[in-house]
mmCIF file of C-alpha atoms and ligand atoms in Angstrom:
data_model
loop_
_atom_site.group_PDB
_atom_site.id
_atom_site.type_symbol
_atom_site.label_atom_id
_atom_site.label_comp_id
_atom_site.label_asym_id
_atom_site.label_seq_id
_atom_site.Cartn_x
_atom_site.Cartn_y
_atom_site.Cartn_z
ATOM 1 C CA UNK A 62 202.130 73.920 210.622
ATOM 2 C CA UNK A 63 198.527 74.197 210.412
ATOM 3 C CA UNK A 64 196.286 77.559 209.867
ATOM 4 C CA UNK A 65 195.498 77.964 213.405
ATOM 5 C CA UNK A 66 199.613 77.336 214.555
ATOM 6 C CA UNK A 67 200.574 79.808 212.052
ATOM 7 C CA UNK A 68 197.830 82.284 213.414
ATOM 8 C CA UNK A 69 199.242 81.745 216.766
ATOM 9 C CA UNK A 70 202.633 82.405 215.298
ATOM 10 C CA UNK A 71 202.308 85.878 213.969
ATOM 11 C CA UNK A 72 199.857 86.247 216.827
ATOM 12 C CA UNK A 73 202.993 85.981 219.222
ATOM 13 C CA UNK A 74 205.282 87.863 217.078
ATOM 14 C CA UNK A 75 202.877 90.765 216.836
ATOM 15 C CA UNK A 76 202.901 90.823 220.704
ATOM 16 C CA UNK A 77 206.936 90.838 220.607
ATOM 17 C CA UNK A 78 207.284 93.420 218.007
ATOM 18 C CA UNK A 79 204.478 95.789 219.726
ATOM 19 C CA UNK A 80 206.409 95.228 223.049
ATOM 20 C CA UNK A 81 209.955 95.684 221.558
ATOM 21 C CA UNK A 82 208.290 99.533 220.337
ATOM 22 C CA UNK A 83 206.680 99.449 224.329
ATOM 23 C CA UNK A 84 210.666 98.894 225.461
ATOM 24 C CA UNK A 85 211.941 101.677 222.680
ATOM 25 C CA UNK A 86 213.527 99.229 220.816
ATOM 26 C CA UNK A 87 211.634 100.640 217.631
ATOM 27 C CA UNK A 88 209.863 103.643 217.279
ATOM 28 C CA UNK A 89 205.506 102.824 217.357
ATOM 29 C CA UNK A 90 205.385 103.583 213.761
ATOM 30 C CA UNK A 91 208.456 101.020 213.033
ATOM 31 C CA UNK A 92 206.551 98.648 215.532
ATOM 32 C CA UNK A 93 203.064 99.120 213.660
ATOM 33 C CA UNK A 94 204.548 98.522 210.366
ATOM 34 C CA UNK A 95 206.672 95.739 211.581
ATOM 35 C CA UNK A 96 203.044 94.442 213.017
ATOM 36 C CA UNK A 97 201.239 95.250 210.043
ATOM 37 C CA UNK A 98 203.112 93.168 207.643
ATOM 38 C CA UNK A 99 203.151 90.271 209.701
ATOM 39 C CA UNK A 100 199.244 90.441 209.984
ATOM 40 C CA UNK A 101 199.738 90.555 206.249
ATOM 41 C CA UNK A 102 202.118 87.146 205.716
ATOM 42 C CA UNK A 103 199.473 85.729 208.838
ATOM 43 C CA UNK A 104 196.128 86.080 206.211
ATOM 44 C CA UNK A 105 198.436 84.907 202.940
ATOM 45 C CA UNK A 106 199.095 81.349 204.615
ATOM 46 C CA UNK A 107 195.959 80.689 205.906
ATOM 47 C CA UNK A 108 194.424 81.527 202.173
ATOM 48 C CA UNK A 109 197.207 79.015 201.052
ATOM 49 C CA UNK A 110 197.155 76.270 203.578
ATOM 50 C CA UNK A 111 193.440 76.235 204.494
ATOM 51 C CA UNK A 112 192.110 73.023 203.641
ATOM 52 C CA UNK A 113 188.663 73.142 201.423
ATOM 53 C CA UNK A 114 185.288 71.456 203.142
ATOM 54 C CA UNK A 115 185.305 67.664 201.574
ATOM 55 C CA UNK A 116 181.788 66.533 200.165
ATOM 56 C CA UNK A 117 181.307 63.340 198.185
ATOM 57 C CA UNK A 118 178.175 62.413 195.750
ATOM 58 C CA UNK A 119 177.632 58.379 195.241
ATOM 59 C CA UNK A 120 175.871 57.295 192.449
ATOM 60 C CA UNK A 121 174.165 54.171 192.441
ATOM 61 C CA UNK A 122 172.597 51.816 190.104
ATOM 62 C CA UNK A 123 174.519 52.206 187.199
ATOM 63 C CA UNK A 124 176.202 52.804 184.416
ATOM 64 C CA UNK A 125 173.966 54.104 182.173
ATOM 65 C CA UNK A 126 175.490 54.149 178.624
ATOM 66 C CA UNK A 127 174.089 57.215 178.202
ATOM 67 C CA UNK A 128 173.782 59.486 181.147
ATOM 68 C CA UNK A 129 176.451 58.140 182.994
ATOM 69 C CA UNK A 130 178.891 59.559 180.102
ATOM 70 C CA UNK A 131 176.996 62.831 180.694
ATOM 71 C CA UNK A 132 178.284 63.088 183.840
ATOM 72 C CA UNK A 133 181.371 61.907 183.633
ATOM 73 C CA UNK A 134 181.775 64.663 181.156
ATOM 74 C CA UNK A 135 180.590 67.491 183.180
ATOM 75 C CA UNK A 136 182.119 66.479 186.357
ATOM 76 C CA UNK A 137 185.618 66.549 184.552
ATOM 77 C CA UNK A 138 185.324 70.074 183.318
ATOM 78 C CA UNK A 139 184.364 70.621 187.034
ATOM 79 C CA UNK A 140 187.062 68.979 188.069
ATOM 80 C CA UNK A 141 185.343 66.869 190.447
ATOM 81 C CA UNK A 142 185.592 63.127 191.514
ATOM 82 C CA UNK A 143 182.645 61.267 192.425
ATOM 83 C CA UNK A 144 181.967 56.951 193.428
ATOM 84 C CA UNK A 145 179.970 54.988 191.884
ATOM 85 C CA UNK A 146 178.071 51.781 192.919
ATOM 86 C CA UNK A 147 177.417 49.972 190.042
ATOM 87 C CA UNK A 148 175.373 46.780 189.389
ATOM 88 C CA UNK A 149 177.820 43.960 187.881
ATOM 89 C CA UNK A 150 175.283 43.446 184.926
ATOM 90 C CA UNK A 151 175.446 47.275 183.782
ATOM 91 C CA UNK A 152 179.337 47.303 183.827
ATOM 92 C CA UNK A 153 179.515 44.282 182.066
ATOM 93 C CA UNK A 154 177.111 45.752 179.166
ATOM 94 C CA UNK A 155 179.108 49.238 179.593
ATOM 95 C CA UNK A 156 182.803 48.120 180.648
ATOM 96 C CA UNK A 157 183.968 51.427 178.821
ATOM 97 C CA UNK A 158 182.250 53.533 181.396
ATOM 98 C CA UNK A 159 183.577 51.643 184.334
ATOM 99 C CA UNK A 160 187.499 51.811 183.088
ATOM 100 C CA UNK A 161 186.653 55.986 181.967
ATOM 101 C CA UNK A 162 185.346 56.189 185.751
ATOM 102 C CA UNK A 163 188.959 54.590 187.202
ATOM 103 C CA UNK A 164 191.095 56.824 184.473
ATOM 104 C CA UNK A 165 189.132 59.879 185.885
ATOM 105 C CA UNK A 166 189.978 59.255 189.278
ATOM 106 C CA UNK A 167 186.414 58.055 190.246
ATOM 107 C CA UNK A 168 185.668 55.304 193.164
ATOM 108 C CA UNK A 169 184.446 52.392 191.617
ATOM 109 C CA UNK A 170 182.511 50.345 193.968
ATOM 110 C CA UNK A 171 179.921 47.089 194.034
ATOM 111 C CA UNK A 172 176.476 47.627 194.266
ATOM 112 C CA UNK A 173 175.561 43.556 193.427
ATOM 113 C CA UNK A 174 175.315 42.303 190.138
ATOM 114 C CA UNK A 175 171.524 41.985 189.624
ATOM 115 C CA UNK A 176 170.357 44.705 192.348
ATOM 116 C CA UNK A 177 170.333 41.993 195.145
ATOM 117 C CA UNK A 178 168.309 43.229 198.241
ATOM 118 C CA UNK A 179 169.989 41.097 201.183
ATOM 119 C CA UNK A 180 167.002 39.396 203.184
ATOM 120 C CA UNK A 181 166.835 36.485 205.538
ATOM 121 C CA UNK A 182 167.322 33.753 203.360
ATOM 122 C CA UNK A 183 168.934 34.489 200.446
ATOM 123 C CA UNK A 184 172.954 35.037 202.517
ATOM 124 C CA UNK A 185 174.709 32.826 200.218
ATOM 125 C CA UNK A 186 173.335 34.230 197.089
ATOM 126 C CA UNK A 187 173.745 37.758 197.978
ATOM 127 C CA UNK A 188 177.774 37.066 199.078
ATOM 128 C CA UNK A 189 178.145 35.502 195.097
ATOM 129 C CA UNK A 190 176.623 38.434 193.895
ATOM 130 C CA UNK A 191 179.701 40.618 195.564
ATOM 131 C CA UNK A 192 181.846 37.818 194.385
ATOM 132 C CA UNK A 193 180.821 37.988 190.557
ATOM 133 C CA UNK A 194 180.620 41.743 190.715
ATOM 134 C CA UNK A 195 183.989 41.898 191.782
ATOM 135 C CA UNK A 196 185.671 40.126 189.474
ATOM 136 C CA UNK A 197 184.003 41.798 186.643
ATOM 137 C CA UNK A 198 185.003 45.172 188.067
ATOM 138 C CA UNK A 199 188.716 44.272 189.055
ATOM 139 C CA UNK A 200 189.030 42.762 185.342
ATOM 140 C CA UNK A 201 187.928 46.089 184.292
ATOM 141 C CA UNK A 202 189.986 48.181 186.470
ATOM 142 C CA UNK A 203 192.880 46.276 187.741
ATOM 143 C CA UNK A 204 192.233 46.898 191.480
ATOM 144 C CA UNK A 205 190.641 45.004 194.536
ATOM 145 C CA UNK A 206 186.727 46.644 195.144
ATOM 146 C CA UNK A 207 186.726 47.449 199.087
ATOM 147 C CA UNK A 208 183.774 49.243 199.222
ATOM 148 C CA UNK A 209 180.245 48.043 198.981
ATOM 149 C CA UNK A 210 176.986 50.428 198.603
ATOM 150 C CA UNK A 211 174.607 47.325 199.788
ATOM 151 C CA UNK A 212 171.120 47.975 197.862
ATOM 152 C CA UNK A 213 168.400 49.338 200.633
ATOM 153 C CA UNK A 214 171.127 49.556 203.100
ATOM 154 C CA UNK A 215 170.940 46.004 204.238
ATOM 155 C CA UNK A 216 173.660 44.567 204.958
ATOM 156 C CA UNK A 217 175.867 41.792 207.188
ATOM 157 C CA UNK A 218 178.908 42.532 209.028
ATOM 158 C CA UNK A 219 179.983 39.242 208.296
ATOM 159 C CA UNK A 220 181.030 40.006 205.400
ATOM 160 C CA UNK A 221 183.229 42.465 206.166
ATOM 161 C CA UNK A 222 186.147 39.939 207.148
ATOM 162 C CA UNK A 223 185.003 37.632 204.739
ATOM 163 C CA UNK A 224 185.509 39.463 201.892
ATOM 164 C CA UNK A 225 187.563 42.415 202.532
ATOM 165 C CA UNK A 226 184.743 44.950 201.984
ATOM 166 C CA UNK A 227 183.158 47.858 203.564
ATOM 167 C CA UNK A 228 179.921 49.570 203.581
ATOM 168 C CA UNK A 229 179.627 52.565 202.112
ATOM 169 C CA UNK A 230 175.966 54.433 203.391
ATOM 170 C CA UNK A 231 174.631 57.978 202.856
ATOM 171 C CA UNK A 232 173.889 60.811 205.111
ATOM 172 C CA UNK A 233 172.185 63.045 202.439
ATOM 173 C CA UNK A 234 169.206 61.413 200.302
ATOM 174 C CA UNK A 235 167.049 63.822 197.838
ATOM 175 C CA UNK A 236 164.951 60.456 196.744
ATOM 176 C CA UNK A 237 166.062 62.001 193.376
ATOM 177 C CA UNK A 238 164.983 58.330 191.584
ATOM 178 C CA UNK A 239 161.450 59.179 192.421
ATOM 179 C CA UNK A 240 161.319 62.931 191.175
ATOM 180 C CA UNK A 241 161.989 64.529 188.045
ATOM 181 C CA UNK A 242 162.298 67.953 189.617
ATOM 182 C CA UNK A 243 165.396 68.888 189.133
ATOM 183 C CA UNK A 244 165.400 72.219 191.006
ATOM 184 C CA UNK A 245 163.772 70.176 194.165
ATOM 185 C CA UNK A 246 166.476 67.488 194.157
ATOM 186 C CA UNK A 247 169.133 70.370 193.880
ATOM 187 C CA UNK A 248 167.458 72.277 196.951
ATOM 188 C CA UNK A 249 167.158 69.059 199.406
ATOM 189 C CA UNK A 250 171.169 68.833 198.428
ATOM 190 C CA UNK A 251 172.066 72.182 199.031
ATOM 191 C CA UNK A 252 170.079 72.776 202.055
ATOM 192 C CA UNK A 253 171.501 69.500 203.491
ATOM 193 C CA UNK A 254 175.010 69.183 202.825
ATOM 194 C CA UNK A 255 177.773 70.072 205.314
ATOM 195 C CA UNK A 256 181.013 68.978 205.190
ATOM 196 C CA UNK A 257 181.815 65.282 205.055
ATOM 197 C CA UNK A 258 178.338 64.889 203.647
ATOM 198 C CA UNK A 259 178.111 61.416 201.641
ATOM 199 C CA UNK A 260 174.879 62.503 198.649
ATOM 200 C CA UNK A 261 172.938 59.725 197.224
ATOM 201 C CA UNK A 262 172.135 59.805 193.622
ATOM 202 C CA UNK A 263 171.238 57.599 190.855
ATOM 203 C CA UNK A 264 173.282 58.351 187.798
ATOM 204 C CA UNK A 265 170.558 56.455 185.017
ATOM 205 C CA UNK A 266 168.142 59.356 185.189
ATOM 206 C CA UNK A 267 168.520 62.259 183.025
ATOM 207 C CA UNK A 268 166.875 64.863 185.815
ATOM 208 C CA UNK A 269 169.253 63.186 188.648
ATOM 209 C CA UNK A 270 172.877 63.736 186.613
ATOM 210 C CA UNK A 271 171.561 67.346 185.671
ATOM 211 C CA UNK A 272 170.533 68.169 189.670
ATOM 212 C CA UNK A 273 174.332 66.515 190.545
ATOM 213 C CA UNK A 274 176.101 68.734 188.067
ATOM 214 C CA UNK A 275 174.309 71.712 189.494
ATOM 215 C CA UNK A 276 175.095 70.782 193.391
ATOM 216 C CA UNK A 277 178.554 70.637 192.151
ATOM 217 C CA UNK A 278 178.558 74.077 191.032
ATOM 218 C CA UNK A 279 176.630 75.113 193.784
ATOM 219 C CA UNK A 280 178.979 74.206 196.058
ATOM 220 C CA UNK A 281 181.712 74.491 194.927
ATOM 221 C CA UNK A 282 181.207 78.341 194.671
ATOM 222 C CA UNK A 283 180.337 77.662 198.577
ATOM 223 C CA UNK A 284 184.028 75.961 198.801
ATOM 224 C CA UNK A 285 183.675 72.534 198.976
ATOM 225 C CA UNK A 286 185.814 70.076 196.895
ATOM 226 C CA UNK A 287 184.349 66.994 195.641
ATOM 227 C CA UNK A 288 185.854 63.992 196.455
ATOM 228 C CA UNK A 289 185.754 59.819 196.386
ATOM 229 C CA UNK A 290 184.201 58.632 199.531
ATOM 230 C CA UNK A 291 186.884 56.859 200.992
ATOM 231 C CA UNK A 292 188.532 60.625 201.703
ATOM 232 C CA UNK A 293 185.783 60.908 204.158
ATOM 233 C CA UNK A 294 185.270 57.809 205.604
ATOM 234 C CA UNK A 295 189.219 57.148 206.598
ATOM 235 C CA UNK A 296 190.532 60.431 207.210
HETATM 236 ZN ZN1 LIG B 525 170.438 50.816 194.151
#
């Protein structure tokens, strides 16, 4: 039963008790306290069944063998799950990172191997690029990648049923790569975010992992739970 069924639920028992006291079934003091304890259970459940705003932060472009483990770090004592879009050249210099991201519960997704920017003429080259990157990450992480952050957004729907994988875009950008403000990049978040909000950060700059643990705590204070983007996209 969902918070708003269960409000309707001890809304309609209220009205029966109050009317049983109305008929002189109960005295109005039985009634009220009847009523009053049912307004009680009524505002336990929904503080136990209400389901936290989703938000998820992407990171793109890495790992970075050095602040990428920064991260990591801080967004397990925040208990907080994040996806990453890595280039197949960085997790094959930093395969530690990629398999610490999978333990942790992190999305691991492809990003191309060399930072390929699909264009007119260069199809068949970007597609081997998903390929390679692939394989290196399912080697590293025992699981099929389905999802896809294609660099600059461009991207074909072709390959969608050609090689099993999805697009993952952004609806929240702080341009945090070109900025080493971290209080700015942590304000654009904030300001912007709403639930089901997909944040697009860059985990190989020192400014951008300290701004994302900062949203985190930010919002989580404001409720939200931080979670791998496939939460939001399919459900
Ligand atoms: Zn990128």
């Amino acid at each position: 039963m969902g918070v708003r069924s269960r409000i309707a639920a001890g809304a309609a028992l209220l009205i029966g008790v109050v009317t049983a006291g109305i008929f002189g079934m109960m005295t109005h003091k039985e009634a009220l306290e009847e009523a009053s304890s049912y307004i009680t259970y009524v505002i336990v459940e929904e503080e136990e069944v209400a389901d936290s705003p989703k938000i998820a932060l992407t990171f793109d472009d890495g790992p970075h063998p050095y602040y990428t483990e920064q991260l990591l770090d801080g967004l397990k004592e925040r208990g907080a799950k994040a996806s990453f879009f890595v280039l197949g050249k960085q997790a094959q210099a930093y395969p530690d990172l990629i398999k610490r991201m999978q333990e942790e519960g992190h999305l691991v997704g492809n990003h191309t191997y060399s930072h390929m920017q699909l264009g007119k003429n260069n199809r068949e080259a970007f597609k081997a690029e998903l390929v390679k990157t692939s394989e290196v990450l399912s080697e590293l992480t025992g699981e099929e990648v389905q999802y896809v952050r294609p660099p600059y957004g461009s991207w074909d729907k072709g390959f969608e049923t050609e090689l099993m994988m999805f697009p993952v875009l952004w609806t929240v950008d702080p341009m945090d790569w070109c900025s080493d403000d971290v209080a700015g990049i942590v304000r654009k978040v904030t300001k912007k975010s709403k639930e089901n909000s997909i944040i697009l950060m860059h985990d190989e700059y020192k400014s951008s992992v300290t701004a994302a643990l900062q949203i985190v705590d930010i919002l989580q204070e404001q409720g939200y739970e931080f979670v791998t983007v496939d939460e939001i996209l399919f459900d």
